[in-house]
Short mmCIF file of C-alpha atoms in Angstrom, two decimals:
data_model
loop_
_atom_site.label_atom_id
_atom_site.label_comp_id
_atom_site.label_asym_id
_atom_site.label_seq_id
_atom_site.Cartn_x
_atom_site.Cartn_y
_atom_site.Cartn_z
CA MET A 1116 0.00 0.00 0.00
CA ALA A 1117 1.41 3.39 -1.00
CA ALA A 1118 1.85 6.13 1.57
CA PRO A 1119 -0.62 9.00 1.28
CA ALA A 1120 0.63 12.01 -0.61
CA PRO A 1121 1.76 14.83 1.65
CA ALA A 1122 -0.69 17.70 2.00
CA PRO A 1123 0.30 20.69 -0.08
CA THR A 1124 1.94 23.36 2.00
CA SER A 1125 0.47 26.82 1.86
CA LYS A 1126 3.66 28.51 2.98
CA ARG A 1127 4.49 31.42 0.72
CA PRO A 1128 7.96 31.38 -0.85
CA ARG A 1129 10.39 33.98 0.41
CA ASP A 1130 10.26 37.25 -1.55
CA GLU A 1131 13.86 37.84 -2.57
CA ARG A 1132 13.08 41.40 -3.66
CA LEU A 1133 12.30 42.26 -0.07
CA ASP A 1134 15.58 40.65 1.03
CA LEU A 1135 17.41 42.79 -1.54
CA PHE A 1136 15.87 46.00 -0.20
CA ARG A 1137 16.50 44.96 3.40
CA GLY A 1138 20.13 44.36 2.52
CA ILE A 1139 20.40 47.76 0.84
CA THR A 1140 18.74 49.30 3.90
CA MET A 1141 21.25 47.67 6.25
CA LEU A 1142 24.10 48.93 4.05
CA ILE A 1143 22.68 52.48 4.12
CA ILE A 1144 22.29 52.36 7.90
CA PHE A 1145 25.84 51.02 8.26
CA VAL A 1146 27.28 53.75 6.03
CA ALA A 1147 25.32 56.41 7.94
CA HIS A 1148 26.84 55.24 11.23
CA VAL A 1149 30.48 54.92 10.15
CA PRO A 1150 32.18 58.20 11.07
CA ALA A 1151 34.21 60.19 8.55
CA ASN A 1152 33.48 58.22 5.39
CA SER A 1153 32.99 59.67 1.92
CA TRP A 1154 29.98 57.46 1.13
CA ASN A 1155 27.94 59.25 3.79
CA ALA A 1156 27.41 62.15 1.37
CA TRP A 1157 25.51 59.84 -1.00
CA ILE A 1158 22.98 58.13 1.27
CA PRO A 1159 19.27 58.84 0.60
CA ALA A 1160 18.94 61.07 3.68
CA ARG A 1161 21.12 63.68 1.95
CA PHE A 1162 18.58 64.02 -0.89
CA GLY A 1163 15.23 64.14 0.90
CA PHE A 1164 13.22 63.30 3.98
CA SER A 1165 14.10 59.62 4.04
CA SER A 1166 16.91 57.76 5.73
CA GLY A 1167 17.89 54.16 6.23
CA ALA A 1168 15.62 54.08 9.28
CA GLU A 1169 12.56 55.07 7.24
CA LEU A 1170 13.42 52.49 4.60
CA PHE A 1171 13.80 49.92 7.39
CA VAL A 1172 10.35 50.85 8.72
CA PHE A 1173 8.85 50.45 5.25
CA CYS A 1174 10.54 47.07 4.71
CA SER A 1175 9.44 45.94 8.19
CA GLY A 1176 5.85 46.88 7.46
CA PHE A 1177 5.94 45.10 4.12
CA ALA A 1178 7.55 42.00 5.65
CA SER A 1179 4.98 42.02 8.47
CA ALA A 1180 2.14 42.20 5.96
CA LEU A 1181 3.59 39.16 4.17
CA ALA A 1182 4.27 37.27 7.40
CA PHE A 1183 1.10 38.03 9.35
CA GLY A 1184 -1.49 39.33 6.90
CA ALA A 1185 -2.74 35.93 5.81
CA THR A 1186 -3.26 34.89 9.43
CA PHE A 1187 -5.50 37.90 10.03
CA VAL A 1188 -7.47 37.17 6.84
CA ARG A 1189 -7.84 33.39 7.23
CA ARG A 1190 -7.95 32.91 10.98
CA GLY A 1191 -9.32 36.19 12.27
CA TRP A 1192 -8.22 39.17 14.28
CA TRP A 1193 -7.71 37.33 17.59
CA LEU A 1194 -5.41 34.64 16.19
CA GLY A 1195 -3.57 37.22 14.10
CA THR A 1196 -3.04 39.29 17.21
CA ALA A 1197 -1.88 36.20 19.12
CA ARG A 1198 0.69 35.52 16.41
CA ILE A 1199 1.89 39.14 16.62
CA LEU A 1200 2.16 38.85 20.42
CA GLN A 1201 4.24 35.69 20.05
CA ARG A 1202 6.60 37.49 17.67
CA LEU A 1203 6.77 40.52 19.99
CA TRP A 1204 7.81 38.19 22.82
CA GLN A 1205 10.55 36.62 20.67
CA VAL A 1206 11.95 39.94 19.43
CA TYR A 1207 11.78 41.51 22.90
CA TRP A 1208 13.90 38.76 24.45
CA ALA A 1209 16.24 38.77 21.46
CA HIS A 1210 16.84 42.48 22.09
CA VAL A 1211 17.44 42.00 25.83
CA GLY A 1212 19.74 39.04 25.15
CA LEU A 1213 21.65 40.99 22.49
CA VAL A 1214 22.31 43.88 24.87
CA VAL A 1215 23.43 41.54 27.66
CA ALA A 1216 25.70 39.63 25.26
CA LEU A 1217 27.23 42.87 23.93
CA VAL A 1218 27.87 44.16 27.46
CA ALA A 1219 29.62 40.87 28.30
CA LEU A 1220 31.63 40.96 25.06
CA ALA A 1221 32.64 44.61 25.55
CA THR A 1222 33.70 43.86 29.13
CA LEU A 1223 35.70 40.82 28.04
CA LEU A 1224 37.45 42.64 25.19
CA ASP A 1225 38.20 45.69 27.33
CA THR A 1226 39.67 43.40 30.00
CA LEU A 1227 41.80 41.49 27.48
CA VAL A 1228 43.10 44.66 25.81
CA GLY A 1229 43.40 46.66 29.04
CA SER A 1230 41.11 49.42 27.82
CA ALA A 1231 37.72 50.85 28.69
CA GLU A 1232 36.86 51.98 25.18
CA LEU A 1233 34.09 49.50 24.37
CA GLY A 1234 32.57 49.73 27.84
CA ARG A 1235 31.94 53.46 27.31
CA GLN A 1236 29.11 52.45 24.99
CA PHE A 1237 27.32 51.17 28.08
CA ALA A 1238 28.21 54.04 30.44
CA PRO A 1239 24.63 54.52 31.71
CA LEU A 1240 24.54 50.84 32.67
CA MET A 1241 27.83 51.08 34.56
CA ALA A 1242 26.94 54.40 36.24
CA ASP A 1243 23.45 53.42 37.41
CA PRO A 1244 22.83 49.70 36.84
CA GLU A 1245 19.39 49.59 38.50
CA ARG A 1246 18.01 52.41 36.41
CA ALA A 1247 19.63 51.20 33.17
CA LEU A 1248 18.45 47.60 33.65
CA LEU A 1249 14.93 48.83 34.39
CA GLY A 1250 15.20 50.98 31.26
CA LEU A 1251 16.43 48.00 29.26
CA VAL A 1252 13.52 45.74 30.21
CA THR A 1253 10.95 48.55 29.77
CA LEU A 1254 12.59 49.61 26.47
CA THR A 1255 13.11 53.17 27.72
CA TRP A 1256 16.92 52.87 27.50
CA GLN A 1257 18.79 51.42 24.58
CA PRO A 1258 22.52 51.66 24.00
CA ASP A 1259 23.56 53.62 20.93
CA TYR A 1260 22.94 51.79 17.66
CA LEU A 1261 20.68 49.21 19.34
CA ASP A 1262 17.34 50.98 19.03
CA ILE A 1263 16.22 49.26 15.83
CA LEU A 1264 14.63 46.21 17.50
CA PRO A 1265 12.57 48.29 19.97
CA MET A 1266 11.36 50.35 17.00
CA TYR A 1267 10.39 47.12 15.24
CA LEU A 1268 8.46 46.11 18.38
CA VAL A 1269 6.42 49.32 18.14
CA ILE A 1270 5.70 48.65 14.47
CA LEU A 1271 4.59 45.09 15.24
CA ALA A 1272 2.43 46.19 18.15
CA LEU A 1273 0.58 48.64 15.89
CA ILE A 1274 -0.40 45.97 13.35
CA PRO A 1275 -3.49 44.66 15.20
CA LEU A 1276 -4.66 48.24 15.72
CA ALA A 1277 -4.16 49.01 12.02
CA ILE A 1278 -6.06 45.85 11.04
CA ALA A 1279 -8.94 46.75 13.38
CA LEU A 1280 -9.05 50.31 12.03
CA ARG A 1281 -9.00 48.96 8.46
CA ARG A 1282 -12.11 46.92 9.21
CA LEU A 1283 -13.91 50.07 10.36
CA HIS A 1284 -12.91 52.15 7.33
CA PRO A 1285 -10.22 51.61 4.68
CA TRP A 1286 -8.65 55.03 5.27
CA LEU A 1287 -8.40 54.88 9.08
CA PRO A 1288 -4.96 53.15 9.22
CA PHE A 1289 -3.56 55.86 6.94
CA LEU A 1290 -5.08 58.51 9.17
CA MET A 1291 -3.47 56.85 12.21
CA VAL A 1292 -0.06 56.84 10.51
CA ALA A 1293 -0.42 60.47 9.44
CA LEU A 1294 -1.44 61.45 12.97
CA LEU A 1295 1.54 59.62 14.49
CA TYR A 1296 3.84 61.27 11.94
CA ALA A 1297 2.42 64.71 12.78
CA LEU A 1298 2.81 64.07 16.53
CA VAL A 1299 6.44 63.11 16.05
CA TRP A 1300 7.17 66.38 14.24
CA THR A 1301 4.97 68.75 16.25
CA GLU A 1302 5.03 67.31 19.77
CA GLY A 1303 8.32 65.44 19.77
CA LEU A 1304 6.58 62.10 20.29
CA ASN A 1305 9.26 59.43 20.49
CA LEU A 1306 7.98 55.89 20.19
#
């Protein structure tokens, strides 16, 4: 007797175009953060209102739509939100673990070299560990260059709200984004 044929998988193939733009975005962000380099004059931020961070936000939104959109459509808002919460949990602990690992690595390298250069990156943690650790777990303190994952958490957390608003009226998510954008520029809102 032959084995039953495997059920067809509904998993969508990876969109390599998105990977290309994410790679370009990471390169732009890297170039923007390397001091005193001639390429910095040619990044998109020098020609308009966009930067690598904005491109990252766009790519993250697009990737989130591909990753979670079908769940919201096929399985409903509650299961879609549960999937988002699971991903938030994973990314949150990845961020905390990354910071802890980088502090340990900086401490080790500074000890081996006999320097305190790398540890300066984490000066708030060394100066006031209780406050910095509380800030780390509440995402109110991030070391320099490590704020991209907390920003991604905010983007992910807004997806269920955007989906709910979309069900009320197709233009409401765009209104929400425009309002957030205006609050950032007029009130200094910092998510």
